[in-house]
PDB file of C-alpha atoms in Angstrom:
ATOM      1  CA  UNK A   1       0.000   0.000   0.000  1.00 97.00           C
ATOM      2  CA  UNK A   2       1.217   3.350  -1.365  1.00 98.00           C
ATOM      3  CA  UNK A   3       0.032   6.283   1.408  1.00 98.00           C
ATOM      4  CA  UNK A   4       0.776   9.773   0.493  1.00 98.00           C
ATOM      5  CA  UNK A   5       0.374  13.410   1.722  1.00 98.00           C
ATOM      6  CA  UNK A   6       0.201  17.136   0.065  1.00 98.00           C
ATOM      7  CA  UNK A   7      -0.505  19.657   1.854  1.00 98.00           C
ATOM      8  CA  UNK A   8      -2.394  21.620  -1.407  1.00 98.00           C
ATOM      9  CA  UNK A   9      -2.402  24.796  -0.355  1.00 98.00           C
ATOM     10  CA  UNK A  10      -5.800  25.446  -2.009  1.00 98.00           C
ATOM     11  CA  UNK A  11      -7.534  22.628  -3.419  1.00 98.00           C
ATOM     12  CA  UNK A  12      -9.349  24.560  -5.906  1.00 97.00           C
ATOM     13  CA  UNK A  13      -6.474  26.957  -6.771  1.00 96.00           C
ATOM     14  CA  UNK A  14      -4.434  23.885  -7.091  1.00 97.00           C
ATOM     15  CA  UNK A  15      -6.466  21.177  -8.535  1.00 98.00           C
ATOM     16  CA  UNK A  16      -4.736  20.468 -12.388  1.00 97.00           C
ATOM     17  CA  UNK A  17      -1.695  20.069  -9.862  1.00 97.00           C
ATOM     18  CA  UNK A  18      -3.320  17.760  -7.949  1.00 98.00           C
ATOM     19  CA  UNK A  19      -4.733  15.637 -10.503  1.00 98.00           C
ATOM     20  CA  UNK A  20      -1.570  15.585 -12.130  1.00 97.00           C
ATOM     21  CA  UNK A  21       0.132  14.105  -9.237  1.00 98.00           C
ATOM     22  CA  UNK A  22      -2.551  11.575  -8.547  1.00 98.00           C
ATOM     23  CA  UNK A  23      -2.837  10.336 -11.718  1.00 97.00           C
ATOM     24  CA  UNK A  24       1.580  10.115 -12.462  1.00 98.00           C
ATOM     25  CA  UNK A  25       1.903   8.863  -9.020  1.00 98.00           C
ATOM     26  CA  UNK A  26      -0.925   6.743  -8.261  1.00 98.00           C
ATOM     27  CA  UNK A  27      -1.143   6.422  -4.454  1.00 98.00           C
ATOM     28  CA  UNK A  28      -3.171   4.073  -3.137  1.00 98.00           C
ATOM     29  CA  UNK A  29      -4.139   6.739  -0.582  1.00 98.00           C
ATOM     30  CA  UNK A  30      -3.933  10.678  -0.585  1.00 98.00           C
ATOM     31  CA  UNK A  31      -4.215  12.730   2.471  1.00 98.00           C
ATOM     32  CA  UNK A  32      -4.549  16.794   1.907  1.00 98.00           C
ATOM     33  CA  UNK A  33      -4.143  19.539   3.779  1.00 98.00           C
ATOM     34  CA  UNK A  34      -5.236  23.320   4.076  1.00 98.00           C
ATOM     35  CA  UNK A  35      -7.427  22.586   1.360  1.00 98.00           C
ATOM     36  CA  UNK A  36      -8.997  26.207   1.974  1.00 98.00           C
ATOM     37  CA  UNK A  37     -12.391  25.104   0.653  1.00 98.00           C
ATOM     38  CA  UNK A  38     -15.969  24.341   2.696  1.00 97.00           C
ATOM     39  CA  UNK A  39     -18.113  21.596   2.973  1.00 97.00           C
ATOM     40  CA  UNK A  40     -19.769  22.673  -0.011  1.00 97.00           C
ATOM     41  CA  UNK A  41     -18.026  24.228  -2.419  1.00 97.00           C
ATOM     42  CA  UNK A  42     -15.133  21.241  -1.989  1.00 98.00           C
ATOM     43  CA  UNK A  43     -14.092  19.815  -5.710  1.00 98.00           C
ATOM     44  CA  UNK A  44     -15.539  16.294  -5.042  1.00 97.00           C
ATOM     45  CA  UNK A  45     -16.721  15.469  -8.610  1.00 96.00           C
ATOM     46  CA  UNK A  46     -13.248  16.147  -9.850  1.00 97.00           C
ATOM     47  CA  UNK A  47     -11.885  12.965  -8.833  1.00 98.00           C
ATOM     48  CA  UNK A  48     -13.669   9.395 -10.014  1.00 97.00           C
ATOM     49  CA  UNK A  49     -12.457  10.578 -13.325  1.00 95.00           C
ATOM     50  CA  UNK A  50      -9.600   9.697 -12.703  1.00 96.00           C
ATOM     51  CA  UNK A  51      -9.750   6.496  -9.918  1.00 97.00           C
ATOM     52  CA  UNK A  52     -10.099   8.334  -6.740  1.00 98.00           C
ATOM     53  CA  UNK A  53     -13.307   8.661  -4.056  1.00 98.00           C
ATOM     54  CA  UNK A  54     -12.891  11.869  -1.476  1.00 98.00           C
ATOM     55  CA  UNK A  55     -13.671  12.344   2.038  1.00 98.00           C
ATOM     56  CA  UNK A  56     -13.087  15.481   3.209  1.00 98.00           C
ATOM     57  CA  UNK A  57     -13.216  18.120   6.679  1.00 98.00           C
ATOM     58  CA  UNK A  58     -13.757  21.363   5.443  1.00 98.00           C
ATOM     59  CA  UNK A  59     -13.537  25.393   6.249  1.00 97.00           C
ATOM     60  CA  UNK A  60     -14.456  28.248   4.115  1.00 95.00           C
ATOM     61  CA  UNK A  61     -11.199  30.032   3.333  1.00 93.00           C
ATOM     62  CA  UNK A  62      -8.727  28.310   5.947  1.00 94.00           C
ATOM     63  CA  UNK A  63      -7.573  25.198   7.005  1.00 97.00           C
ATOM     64  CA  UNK A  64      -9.091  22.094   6.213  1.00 98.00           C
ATOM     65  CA  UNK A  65      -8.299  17.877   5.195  1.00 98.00           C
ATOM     66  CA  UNK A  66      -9.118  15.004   3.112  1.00 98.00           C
ATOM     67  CA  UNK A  67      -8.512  11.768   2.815  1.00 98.00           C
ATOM     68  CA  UNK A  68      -8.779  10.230  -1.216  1.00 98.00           C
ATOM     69  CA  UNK A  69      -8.966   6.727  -1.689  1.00 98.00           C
ATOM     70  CA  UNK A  70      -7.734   4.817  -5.433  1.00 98.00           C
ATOM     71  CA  UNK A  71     -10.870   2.531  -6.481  1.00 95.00           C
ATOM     72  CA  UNK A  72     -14.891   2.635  -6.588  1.00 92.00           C
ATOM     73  CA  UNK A  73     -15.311   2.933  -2.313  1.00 89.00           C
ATOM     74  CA  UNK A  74     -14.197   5.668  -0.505  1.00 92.00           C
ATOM     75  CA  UNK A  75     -12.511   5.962   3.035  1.00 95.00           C
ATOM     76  CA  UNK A  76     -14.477   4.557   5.785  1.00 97.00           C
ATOM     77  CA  UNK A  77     -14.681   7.463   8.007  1.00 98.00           C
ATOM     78  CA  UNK A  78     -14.080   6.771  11.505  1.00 98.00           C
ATOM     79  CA  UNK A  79     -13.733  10.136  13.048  1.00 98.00           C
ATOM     80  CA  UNK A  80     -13.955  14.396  11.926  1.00 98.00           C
ATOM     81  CA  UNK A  81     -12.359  16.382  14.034  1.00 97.00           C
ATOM     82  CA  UNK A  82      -9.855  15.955  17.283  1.00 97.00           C
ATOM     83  CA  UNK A  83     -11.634  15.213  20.628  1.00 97.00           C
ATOM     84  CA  UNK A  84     -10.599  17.417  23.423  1.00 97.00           C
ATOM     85  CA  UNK A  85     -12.297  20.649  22.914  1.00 97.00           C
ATOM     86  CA  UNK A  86     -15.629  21.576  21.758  1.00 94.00           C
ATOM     87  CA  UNK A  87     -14.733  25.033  21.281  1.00 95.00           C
ATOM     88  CA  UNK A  88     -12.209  24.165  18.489  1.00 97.00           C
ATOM     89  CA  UNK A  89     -14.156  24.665  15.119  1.00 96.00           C
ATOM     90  CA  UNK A  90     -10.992  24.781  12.755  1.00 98.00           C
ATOM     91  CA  UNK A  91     -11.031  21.616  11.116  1.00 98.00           C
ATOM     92  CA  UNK A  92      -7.723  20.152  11.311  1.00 98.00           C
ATOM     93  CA  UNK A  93      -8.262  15.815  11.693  1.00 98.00           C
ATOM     94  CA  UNK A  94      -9.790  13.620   9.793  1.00 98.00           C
ATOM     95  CA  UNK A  95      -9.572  10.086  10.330  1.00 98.00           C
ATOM     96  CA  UNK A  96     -10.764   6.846   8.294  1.00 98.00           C
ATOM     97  CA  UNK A  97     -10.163   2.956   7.977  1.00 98.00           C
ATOM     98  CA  UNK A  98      -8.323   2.159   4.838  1.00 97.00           C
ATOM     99  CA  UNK A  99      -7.579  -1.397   3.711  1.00 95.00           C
ATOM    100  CA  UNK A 100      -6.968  -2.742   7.475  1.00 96.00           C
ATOM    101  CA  UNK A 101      -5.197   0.523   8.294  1.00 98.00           C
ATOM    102  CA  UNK A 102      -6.503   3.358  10.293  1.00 98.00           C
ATOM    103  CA  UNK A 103      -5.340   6.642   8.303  1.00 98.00           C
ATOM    104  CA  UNK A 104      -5.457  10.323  10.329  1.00 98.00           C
ATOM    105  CA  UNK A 105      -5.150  13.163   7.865  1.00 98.00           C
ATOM    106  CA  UNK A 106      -3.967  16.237   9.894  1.00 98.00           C
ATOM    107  CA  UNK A 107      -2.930  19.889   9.525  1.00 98.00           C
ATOM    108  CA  UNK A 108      -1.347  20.687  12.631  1.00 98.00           C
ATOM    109  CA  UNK A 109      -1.574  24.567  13.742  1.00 98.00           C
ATOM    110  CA  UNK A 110       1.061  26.986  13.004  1.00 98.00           C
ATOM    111  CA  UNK A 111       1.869  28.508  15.864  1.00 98.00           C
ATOM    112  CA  UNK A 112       3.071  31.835  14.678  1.00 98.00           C
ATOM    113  CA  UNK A 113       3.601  34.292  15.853  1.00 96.00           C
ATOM    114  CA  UNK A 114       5.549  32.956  18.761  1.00 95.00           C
ATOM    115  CA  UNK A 115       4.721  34.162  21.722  1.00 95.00           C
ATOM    116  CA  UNK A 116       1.240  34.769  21.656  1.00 97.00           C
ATOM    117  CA  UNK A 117      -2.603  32.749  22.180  1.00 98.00           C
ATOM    118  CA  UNK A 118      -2.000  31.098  18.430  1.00 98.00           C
ATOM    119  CA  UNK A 119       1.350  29.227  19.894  1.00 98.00           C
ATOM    120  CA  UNK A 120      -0.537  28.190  22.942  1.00 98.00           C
ATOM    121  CA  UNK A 121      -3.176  26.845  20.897  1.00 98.00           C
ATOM    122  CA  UNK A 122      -0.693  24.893  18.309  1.00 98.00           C
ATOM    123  CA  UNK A 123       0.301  23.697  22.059  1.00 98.00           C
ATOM    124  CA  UNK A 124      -2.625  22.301  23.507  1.00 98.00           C
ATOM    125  CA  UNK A 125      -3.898  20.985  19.718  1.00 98.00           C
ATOM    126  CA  UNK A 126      -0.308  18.931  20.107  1.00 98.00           C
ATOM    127  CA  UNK A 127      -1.490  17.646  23.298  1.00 98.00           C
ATOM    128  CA  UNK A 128      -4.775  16.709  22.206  1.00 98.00           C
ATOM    129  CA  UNK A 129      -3.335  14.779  19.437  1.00 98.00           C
ATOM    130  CA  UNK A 130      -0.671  12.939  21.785  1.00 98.00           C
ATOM    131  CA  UNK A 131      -4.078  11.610  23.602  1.00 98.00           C
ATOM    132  CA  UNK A 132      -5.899  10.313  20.182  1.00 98.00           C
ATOM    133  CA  UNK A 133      -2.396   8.798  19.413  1.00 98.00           C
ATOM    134  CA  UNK A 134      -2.416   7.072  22.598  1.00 98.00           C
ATOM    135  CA  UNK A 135      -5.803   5.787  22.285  1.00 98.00           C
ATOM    136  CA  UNK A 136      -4.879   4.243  18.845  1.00 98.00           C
ATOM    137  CA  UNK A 137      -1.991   2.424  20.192  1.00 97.00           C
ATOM    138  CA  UNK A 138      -3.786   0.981  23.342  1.00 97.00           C
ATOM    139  CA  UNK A 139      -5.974  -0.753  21.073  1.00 97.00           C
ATOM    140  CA  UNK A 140      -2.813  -1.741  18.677  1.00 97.00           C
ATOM    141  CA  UNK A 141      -4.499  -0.074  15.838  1.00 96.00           C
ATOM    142  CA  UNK A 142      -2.430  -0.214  12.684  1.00 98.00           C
ATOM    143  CA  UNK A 143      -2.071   3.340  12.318  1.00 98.00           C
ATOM    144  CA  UNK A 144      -0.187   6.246  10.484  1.00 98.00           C
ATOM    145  CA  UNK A 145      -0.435  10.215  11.238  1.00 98.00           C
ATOM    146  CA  UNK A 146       0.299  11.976   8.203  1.00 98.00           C
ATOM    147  CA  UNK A 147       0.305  15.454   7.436  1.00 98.00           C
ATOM    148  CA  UNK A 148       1.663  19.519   7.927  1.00 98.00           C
ATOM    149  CA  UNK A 149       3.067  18.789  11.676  1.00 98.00           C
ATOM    150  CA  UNK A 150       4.123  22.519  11.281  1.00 98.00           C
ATOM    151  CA  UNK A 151       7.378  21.211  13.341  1.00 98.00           C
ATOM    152  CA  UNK A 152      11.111  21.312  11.987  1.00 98.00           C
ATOM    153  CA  UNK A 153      12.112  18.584  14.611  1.00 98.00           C
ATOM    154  CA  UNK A 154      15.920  18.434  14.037  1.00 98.00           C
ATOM    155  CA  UNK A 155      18.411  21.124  12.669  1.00 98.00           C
ATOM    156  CA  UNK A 156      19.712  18.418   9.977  1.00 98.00           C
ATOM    157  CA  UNK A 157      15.402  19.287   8.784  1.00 98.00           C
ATOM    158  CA  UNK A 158      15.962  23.025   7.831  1.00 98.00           C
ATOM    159  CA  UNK A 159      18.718  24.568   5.062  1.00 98.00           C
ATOM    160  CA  UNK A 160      19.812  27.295   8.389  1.00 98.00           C
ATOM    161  CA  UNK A 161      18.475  26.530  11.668  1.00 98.00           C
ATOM    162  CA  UNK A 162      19.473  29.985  12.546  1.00 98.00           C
ATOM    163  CA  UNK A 163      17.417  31.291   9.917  1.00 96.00           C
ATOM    164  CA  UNK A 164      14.540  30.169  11.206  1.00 97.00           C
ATOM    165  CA  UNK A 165      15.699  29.580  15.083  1.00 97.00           C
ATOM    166  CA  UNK A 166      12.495  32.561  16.178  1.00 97.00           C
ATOM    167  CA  UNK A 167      10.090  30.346  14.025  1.00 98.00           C
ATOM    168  CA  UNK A 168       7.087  29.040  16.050  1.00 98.00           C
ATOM    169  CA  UNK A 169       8.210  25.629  13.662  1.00 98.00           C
ATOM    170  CA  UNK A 170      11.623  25.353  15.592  1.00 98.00           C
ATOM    171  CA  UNK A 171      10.426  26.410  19.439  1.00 98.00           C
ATOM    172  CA  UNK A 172      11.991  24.099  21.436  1.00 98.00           C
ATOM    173  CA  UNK A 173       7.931  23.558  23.077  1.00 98.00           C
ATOM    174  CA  UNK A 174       6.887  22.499  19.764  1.00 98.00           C
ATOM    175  CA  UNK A 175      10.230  20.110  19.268  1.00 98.00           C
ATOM    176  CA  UNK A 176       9.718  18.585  22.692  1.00 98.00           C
ATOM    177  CA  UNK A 177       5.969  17.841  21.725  1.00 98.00           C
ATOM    178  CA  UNK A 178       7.048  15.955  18.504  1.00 98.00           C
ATOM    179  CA  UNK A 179       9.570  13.895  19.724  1.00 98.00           C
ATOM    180  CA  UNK A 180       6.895  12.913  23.038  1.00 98.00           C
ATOM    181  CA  UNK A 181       4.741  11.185  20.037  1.00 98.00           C
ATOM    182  CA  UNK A 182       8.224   9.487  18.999  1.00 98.00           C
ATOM    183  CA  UNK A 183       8.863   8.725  22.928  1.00 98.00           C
ATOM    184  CA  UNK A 184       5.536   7.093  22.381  1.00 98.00           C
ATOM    185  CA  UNK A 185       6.647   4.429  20.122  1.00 98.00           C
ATOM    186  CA  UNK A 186       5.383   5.869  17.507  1.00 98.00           C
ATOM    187  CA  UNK A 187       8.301   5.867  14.038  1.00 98.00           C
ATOM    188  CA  UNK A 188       9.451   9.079  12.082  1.00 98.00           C
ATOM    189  CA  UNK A 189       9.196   6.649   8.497  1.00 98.00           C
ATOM    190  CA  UNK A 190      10.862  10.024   6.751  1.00 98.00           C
ATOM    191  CA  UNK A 191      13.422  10.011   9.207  1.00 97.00           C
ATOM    192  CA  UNK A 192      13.711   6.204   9.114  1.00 97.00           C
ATOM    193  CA  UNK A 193      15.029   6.205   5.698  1.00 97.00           C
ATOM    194  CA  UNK A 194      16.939   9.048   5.631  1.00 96.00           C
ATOM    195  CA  UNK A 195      18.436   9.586   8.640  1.00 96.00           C
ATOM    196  CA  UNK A 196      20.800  12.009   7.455  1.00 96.00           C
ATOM    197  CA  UNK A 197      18.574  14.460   6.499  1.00 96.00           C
ATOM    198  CA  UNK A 198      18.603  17.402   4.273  1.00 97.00           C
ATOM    199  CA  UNK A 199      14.535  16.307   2.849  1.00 98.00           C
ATOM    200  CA  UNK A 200      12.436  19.167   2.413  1.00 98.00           C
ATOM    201  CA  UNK A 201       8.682  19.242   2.153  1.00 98.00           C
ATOM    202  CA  UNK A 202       8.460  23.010   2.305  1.00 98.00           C
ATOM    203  CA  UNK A 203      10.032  25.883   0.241  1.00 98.00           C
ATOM    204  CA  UNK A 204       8.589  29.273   0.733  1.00 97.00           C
ATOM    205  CA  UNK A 205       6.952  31.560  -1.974  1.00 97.00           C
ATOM    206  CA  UNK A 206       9.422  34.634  -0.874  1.00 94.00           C
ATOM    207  CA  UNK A 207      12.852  35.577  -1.403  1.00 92.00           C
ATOM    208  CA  UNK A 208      13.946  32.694  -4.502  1.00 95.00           C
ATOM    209  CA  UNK A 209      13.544  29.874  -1.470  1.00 98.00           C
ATOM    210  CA  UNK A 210      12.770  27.317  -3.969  1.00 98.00           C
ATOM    211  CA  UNK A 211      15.273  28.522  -6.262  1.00 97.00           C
ATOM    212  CA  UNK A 212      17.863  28.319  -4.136  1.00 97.00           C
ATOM    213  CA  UNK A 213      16.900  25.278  -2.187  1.00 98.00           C
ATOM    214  CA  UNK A 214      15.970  27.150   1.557  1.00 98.00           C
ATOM    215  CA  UNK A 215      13.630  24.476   2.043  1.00 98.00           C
ATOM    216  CA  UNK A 216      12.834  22.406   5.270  1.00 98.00           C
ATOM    217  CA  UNK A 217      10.918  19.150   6.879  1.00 98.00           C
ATOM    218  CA  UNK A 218       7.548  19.364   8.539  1.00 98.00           C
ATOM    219  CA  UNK A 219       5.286  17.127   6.677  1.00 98.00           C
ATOM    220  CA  UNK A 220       5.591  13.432   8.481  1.00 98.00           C
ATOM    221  CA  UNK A 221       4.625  10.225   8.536  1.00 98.00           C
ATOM    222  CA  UNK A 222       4.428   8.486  11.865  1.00 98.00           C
ATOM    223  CA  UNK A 223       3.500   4.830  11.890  1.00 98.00           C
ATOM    224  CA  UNK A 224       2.233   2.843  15.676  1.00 98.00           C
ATOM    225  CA  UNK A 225       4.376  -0.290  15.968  1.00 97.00           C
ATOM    226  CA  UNK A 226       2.081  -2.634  13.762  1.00 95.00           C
ATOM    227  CA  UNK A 227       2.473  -0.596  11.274  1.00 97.00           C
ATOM    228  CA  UNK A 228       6.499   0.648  11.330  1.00 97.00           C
ATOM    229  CA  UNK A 229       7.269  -3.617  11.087  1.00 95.00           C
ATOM    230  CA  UNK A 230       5.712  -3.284   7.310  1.00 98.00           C
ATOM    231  CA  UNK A 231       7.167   0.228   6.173  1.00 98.00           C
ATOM    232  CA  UNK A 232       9.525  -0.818   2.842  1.00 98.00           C
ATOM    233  CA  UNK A 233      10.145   2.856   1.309  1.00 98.00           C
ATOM    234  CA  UNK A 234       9.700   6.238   2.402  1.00 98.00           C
ATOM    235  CA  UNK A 235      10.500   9.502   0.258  1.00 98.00           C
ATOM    236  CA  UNK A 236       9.465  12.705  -1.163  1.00 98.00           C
ATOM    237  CA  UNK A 237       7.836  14.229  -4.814  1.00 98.00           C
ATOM    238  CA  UNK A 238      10.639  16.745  -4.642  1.00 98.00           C
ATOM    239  CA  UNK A 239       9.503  17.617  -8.478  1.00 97.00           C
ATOM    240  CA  UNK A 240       6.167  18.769  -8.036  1.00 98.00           C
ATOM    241  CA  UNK A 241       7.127  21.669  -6.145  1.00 98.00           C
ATOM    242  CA  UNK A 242       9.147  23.762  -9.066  1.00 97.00           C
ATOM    243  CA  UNK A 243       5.704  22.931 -11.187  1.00 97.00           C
ATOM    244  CA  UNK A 244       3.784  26.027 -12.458  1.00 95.00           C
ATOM    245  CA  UNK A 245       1.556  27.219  -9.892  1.00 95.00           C
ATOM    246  CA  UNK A 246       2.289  24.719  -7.562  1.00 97.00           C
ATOM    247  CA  UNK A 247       1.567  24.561  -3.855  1.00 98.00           C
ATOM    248  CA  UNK A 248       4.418  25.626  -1.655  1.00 98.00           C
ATOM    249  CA  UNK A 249       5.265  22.039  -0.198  1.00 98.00           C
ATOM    250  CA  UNK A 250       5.551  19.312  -1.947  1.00 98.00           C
ATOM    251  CA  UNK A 251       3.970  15.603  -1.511  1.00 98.00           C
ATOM    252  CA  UNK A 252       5.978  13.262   0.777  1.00 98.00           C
ATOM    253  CA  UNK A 253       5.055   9.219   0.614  1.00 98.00           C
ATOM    254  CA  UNK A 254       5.451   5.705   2.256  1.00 98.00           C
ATOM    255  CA  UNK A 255       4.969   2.060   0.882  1.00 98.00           C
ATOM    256  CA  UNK A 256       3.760  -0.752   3.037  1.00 98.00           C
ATOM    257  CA  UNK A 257       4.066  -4.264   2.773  1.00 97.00           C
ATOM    258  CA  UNK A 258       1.075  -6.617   2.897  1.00 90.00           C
TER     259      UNK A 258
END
């Protein structure tokens, strides 16, 4: 099984880019974030054309995630949204059963600017997903997290740490929260593979970054214990990002055995 994840930056904005991808890359399953659309206006119909069924979280304007599935069914939805506060309306998680595996699309917040009440909350969201997590592995739930962490977790994951060393990304709050979900037992399969780093997923609009390769790492793949013993290949679709109009990260991917 081929799972993937794009943050899209704008599902409508970016959807020949999308489809493009899908249909050269053909993952079995496609998580997407910040797809910046609602409910309703979502792109849906866009994708049996080509093999895919969509599931999706959304928000008018902001945030946002879906899961797409290759065949005739689509995801088997098994929870929208993270439990732990029923003030938070930003939809962030979405969460489905996928072939035996249990699949949680998320878009983890920001957190800038640092200080401020948008840290705190990228704080307590981490802490809120540390308790789903937990859940999932108490019941040994073959399981992978994928998404926009919105966390550089080593300085081997950015082109100049001290570039970005005031960057809510880097904060050594939102570090130590990553690595408690590795603490966990849960597996970094990015990191797994290519442990000595120097992967981007992200290259900003501003200032040339993509030209001149000022990239870094904060879309992951973390995979619970029954599901780290089948992970074969892990990598990134460095290409897509230098693609016209194309979303500022770029898709990242793991293969599973059977």
């Amino acid at each position: 099984m081929k799972i993937a994840s794009f943050n899209i930056n704008g599902v409508k904005a970016r959807l020949p880019r999308l489809l493009e991808w899908l249909d050269e890359t053909t993952p079995d399953v496609a998580c997407l974030q910040e797809i910046k659309s609602s409910d309703e206006t979502f792109p849906g119909d866009a994708f049996p054309d080509i093999g895919y069924q969509a599931i999706w979280h959304g928000q008018k304007g902001f945030n946002g995630v879906a899961i797409l599935t290759r065949g005739d069914e689509p995801a088997h939805e098994t929870m929208r949204g993270l439990p732990g506060d029923d003030e938070d309306v930003q939809s962030r998680y979405l969460e489905a059963e996928v072939g035996g595996v249990r699949i949680a699309c998320i878009y983890l917040p920001n957190g800038n600017p640092h200080p401020g009440p948008k840290f705190d909350y990228k704080l307590r969201w981490f802490e809120r997903l540390r308790a789903r997590m937990a859940d999932l592995r108490a019941q040994e739930i073959p399981s992978v997290v994928f998404g926009d962490y919105n966390v550089i977790p080593q300085d081997r994951d950015v082109w100049s740490p001290q570039a970005m060393a005031d960057d809510a990304l880097m904060q050594p709050e939102s570090r130590d929260a990553y690595f408690r979900l590795l603490h966990d037992g849960w597996t970094d399969a990015i990191d797994t593979h290519h442990p000595q780093g120097g992967i981007w997923t992200f290259w900003d609009y501003q200032a040339g970054a993509w030209q001149r390769d000022h990239g870094f790492r904060i879309d992951h793949a973390l995979l619970s214990p029954e599901l780290a013993d089948r992970l074969v290949a892990s990598g990134v679709d460095r290409e897509y990002r230098g693609r016209e109009k194309s979303s500022d990260h770029t898709p990242v991917w793991i293969e599973l055995a059977d």
